[in-house]
mmCIF file of C-alpha atoms in Angstrom:
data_model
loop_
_atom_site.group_PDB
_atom_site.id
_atom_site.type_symbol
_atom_site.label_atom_id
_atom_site.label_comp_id
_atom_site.label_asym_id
_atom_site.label_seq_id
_atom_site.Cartn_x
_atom_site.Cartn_y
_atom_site.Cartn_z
ATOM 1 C CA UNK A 1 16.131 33.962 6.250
ATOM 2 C CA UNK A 2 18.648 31.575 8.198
ATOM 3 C CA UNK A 3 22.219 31.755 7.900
ATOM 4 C CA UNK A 4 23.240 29.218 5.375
ATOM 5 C CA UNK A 5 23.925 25.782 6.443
ATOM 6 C CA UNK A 6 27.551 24.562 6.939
ATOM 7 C CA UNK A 7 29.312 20.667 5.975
ATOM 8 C CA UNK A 8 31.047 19.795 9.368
ATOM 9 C CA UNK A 9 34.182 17.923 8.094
ATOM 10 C CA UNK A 10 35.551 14.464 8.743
ATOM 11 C CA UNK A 11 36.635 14.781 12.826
ATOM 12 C CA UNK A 12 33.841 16.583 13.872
ATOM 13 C CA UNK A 13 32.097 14.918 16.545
ATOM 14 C CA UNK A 14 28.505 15.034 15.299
ATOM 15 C CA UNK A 15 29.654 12.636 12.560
ATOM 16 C CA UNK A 16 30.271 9.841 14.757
ATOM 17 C CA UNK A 17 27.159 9.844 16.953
ATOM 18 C CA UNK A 18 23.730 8.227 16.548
ATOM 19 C CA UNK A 19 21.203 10.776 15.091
ATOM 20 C CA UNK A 20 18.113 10.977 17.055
ATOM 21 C CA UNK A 21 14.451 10.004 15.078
ATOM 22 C CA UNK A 22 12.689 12.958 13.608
ATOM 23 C CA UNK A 23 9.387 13.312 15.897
ATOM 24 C CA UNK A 24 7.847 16.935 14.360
ATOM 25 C CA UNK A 25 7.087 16.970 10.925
ATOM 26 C CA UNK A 26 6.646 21.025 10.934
ATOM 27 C CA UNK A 27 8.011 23.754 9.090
ATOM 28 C CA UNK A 28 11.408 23.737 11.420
ATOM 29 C CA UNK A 29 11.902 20.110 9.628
ATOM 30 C CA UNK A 30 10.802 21.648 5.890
ATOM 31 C CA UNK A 31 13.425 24.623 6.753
ATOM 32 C CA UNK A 32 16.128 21.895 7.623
ATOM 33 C CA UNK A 33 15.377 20.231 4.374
ATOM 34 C CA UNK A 34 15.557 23.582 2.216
ATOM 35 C CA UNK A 35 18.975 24.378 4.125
ATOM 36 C CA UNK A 36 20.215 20.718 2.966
ATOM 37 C CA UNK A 37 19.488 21.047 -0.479
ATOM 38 C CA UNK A 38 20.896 24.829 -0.752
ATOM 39 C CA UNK A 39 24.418 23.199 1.004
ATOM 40 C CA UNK A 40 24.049 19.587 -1.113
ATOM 41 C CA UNK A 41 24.025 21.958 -3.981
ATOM 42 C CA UNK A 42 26.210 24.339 -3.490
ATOM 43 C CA UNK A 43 29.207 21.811 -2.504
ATOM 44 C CA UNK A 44 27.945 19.822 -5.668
ATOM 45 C CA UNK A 45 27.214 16.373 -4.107
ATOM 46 C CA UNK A 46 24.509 14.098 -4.744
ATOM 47 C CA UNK A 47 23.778 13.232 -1.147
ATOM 48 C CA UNK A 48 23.444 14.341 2.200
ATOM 49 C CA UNK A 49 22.487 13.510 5.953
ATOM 50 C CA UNK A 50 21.338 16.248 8.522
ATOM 51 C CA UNK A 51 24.562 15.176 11.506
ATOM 52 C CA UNK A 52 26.929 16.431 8.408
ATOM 53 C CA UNK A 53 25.594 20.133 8.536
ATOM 54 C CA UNK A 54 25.812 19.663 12.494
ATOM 55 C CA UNK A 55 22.109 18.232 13.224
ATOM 56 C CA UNK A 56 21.313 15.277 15.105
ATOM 57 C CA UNK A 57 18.198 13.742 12.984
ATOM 58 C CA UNK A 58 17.457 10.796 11.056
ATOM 59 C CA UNK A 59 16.804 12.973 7.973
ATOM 60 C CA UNK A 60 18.605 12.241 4.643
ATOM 61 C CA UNK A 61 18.443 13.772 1.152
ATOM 62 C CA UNK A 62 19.611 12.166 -1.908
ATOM 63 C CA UNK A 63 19.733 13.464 -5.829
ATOM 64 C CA UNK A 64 16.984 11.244 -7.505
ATOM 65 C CA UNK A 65 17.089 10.983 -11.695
ATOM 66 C CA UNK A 66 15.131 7.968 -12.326
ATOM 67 C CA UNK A 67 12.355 9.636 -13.668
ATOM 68 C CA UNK A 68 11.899 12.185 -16.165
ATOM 69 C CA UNK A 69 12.640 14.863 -14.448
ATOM 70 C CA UNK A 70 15.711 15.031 -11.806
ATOM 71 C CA UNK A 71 14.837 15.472 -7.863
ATOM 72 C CA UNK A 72 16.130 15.106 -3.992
ATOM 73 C CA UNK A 73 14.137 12.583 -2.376
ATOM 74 C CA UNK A 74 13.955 12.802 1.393
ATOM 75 C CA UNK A 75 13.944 10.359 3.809
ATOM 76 C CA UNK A 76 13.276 10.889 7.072
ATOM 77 C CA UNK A 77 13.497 7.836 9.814
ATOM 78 C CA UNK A 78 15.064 5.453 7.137
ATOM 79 C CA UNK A 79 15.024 1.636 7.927
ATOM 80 C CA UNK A 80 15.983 -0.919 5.811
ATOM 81 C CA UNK A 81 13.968 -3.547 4.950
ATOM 82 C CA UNK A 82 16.457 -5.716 2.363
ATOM 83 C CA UNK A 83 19.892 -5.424 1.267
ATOM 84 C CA UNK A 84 20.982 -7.546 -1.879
ATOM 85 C CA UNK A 85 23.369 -10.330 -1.036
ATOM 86 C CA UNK A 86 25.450 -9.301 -4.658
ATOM 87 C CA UNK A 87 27.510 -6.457 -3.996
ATOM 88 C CA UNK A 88 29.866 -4.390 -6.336
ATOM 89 C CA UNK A 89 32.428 -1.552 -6.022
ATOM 90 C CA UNK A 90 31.909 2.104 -6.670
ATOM 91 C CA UNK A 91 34.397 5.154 -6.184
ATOM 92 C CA UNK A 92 32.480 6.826 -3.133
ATOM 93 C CA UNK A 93 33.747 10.405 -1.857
ATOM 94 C CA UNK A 94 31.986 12.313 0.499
ATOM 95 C CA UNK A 95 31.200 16.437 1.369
ATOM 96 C CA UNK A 96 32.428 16.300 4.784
ATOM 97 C CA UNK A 97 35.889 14.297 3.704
ATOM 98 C CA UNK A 98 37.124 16.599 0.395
ATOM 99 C CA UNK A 99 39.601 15.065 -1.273
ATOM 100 C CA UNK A 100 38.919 11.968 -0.777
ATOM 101 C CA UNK A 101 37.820 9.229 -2.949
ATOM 102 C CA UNK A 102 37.946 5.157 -2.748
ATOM 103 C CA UNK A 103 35.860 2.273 -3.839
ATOM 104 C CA UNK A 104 33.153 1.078 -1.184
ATOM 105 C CA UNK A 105 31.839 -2.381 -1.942
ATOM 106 C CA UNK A 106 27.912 -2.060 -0.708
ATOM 107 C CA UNK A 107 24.837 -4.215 -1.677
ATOM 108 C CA UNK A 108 23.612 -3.828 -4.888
ATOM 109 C CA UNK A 109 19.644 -3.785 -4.446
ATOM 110 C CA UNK A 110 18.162 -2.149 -1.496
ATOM 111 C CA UNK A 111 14.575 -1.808 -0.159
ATOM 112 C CA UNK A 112 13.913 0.565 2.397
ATOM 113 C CA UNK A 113 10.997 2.475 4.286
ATOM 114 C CA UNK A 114 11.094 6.006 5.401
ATOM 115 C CA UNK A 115 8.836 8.865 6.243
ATOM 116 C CA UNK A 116 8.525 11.703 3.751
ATOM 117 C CA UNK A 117 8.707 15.770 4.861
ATOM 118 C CA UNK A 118 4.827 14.811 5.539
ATOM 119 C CA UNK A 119 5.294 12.239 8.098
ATOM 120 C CA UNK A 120 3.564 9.785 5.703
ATOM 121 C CA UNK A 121 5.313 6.098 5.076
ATOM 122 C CA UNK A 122 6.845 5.559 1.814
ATOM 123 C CA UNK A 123 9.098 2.729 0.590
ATOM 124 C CA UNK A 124 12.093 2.475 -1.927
ATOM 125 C CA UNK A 125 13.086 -0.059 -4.088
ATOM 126 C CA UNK A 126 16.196 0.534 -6.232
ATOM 127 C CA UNK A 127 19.099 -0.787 -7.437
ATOM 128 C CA UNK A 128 21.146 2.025 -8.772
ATOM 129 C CA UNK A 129 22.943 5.267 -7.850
ATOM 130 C CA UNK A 130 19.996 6.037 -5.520
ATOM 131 C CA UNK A 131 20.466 2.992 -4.096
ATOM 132 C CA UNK A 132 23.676 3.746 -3.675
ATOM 133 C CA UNK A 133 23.733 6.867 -2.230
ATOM 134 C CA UNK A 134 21.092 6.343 0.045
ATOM 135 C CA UNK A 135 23.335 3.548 1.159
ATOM 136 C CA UNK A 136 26.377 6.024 2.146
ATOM 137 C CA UNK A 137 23.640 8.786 3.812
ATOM 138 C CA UNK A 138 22.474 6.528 5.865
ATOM 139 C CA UNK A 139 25.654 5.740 7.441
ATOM 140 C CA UNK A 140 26.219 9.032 8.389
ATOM 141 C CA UNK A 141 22.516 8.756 10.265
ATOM 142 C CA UNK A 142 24.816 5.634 12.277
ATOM 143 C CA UNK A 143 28.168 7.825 12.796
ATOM 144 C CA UNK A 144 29.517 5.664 10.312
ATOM 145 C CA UNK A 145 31.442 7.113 7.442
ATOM 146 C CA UNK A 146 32.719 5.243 3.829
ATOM 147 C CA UNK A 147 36.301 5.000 5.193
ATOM 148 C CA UNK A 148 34.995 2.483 7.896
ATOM 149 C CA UNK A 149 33.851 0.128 4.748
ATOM 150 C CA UNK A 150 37.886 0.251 3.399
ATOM 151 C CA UNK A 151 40.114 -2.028 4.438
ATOM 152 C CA UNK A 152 42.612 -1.269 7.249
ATOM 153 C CA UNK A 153 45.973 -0.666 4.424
ATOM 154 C CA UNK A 154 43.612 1.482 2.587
ATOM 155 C CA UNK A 155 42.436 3.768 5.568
ATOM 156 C CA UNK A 156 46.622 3.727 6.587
ATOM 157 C CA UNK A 157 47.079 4.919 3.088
ATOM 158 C CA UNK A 158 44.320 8.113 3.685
ATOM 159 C CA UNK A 159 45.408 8.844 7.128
ATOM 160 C CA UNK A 160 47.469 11.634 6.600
ATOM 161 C CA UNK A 161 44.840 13.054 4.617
ATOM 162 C CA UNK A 162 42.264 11.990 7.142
ATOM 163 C CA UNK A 163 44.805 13.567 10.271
ATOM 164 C CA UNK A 164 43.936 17.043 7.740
ATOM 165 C CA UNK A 165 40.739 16.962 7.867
ATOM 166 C CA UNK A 166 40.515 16.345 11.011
ATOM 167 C CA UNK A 167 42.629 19.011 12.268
ATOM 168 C CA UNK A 168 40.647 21.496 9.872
ATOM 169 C CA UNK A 169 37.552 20.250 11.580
ATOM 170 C CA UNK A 170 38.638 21.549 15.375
ATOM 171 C CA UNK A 171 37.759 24.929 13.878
ATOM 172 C CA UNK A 172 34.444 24.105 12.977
ATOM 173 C CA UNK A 173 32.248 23.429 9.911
ATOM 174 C CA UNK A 174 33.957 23.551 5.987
#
């Protein structure tokens, strides 16, 4: 078994880069997934993108309760296909920025198309937390983070706590 996987913190490089498209849909891509849940979980967060455990791949996973039974949906090569015009404000944090919180405006409905661990196309329609958090993953797949979203006073008001994490992050993963 693999060494479990790490959350590289905010200031770590990987975060800020482009993440390549996932081209193998094989086991090493099933393992990746596995190693993202077992992290998502253990940190207790409802989302997460393969740069923030130091992997370069359009892969996301997100926690998905609309049905009976809760699950994490992958996505792998998301693309979005429509983004509501209505937006509203939620308190976002994040696993690679602990200890801090703020309140992201981001469009309200959201349809998107993505491959699943398969390689087959599947599309998502939603306009609630999974819409939500799927939003915020798929950032990270950019190199963009939910502090970019806040307005310049607010990021001046987290930048000593930002400077932190960023200093932590020089030593490597959380």
């Amino acid at each position: 078994m693999s060494d479990p996987l790490e959350v590289y913190l905010y200031g770590s490089e990987i975060l800020r880069g482009h993440a390549r498209p996932v081209e193998r849909f094989d086991d090493e891509l099933r393992e990746l997934y596995n190693g993202m849940v077992q992290a998502m979980t253990r940190e207790d967060g409802i989302g997460l993108a393969a740069p923030q455990v130091g992997r370069s791949l359009r892969l996301l996973i997100a926690r998905d309760e609309r049905g009976d039974w809760p699950s994490i949906l992958a996505m792998v090569n998301p693309e979005f296909l429509f983004h509501s015009e209505e937006r509203a404000g939620f308190q976002e944090g994040c696993l690679s920025l602990p200890g801090v919180t703020a309140e992201v405006q981001r469009p309200v409905r959201i349809r998107a198309r993505y491959q699943d661990l398969e390689g087959r196309e599947c599309e998502l329609e939603d306009d609630g937390l999974l819409a939500r958090i799927v939003q915020h993953e798929a950032d990270h797949l950019e190199g963009i983070l939910f502090v970019d979203h806040l307005p310049l006073l607010k990021r001046k008001l987290l930048a000593k706590k930002l400077k932190e994490l960023s200093r932590r992050a020089k030593a490597g993963p959380a």
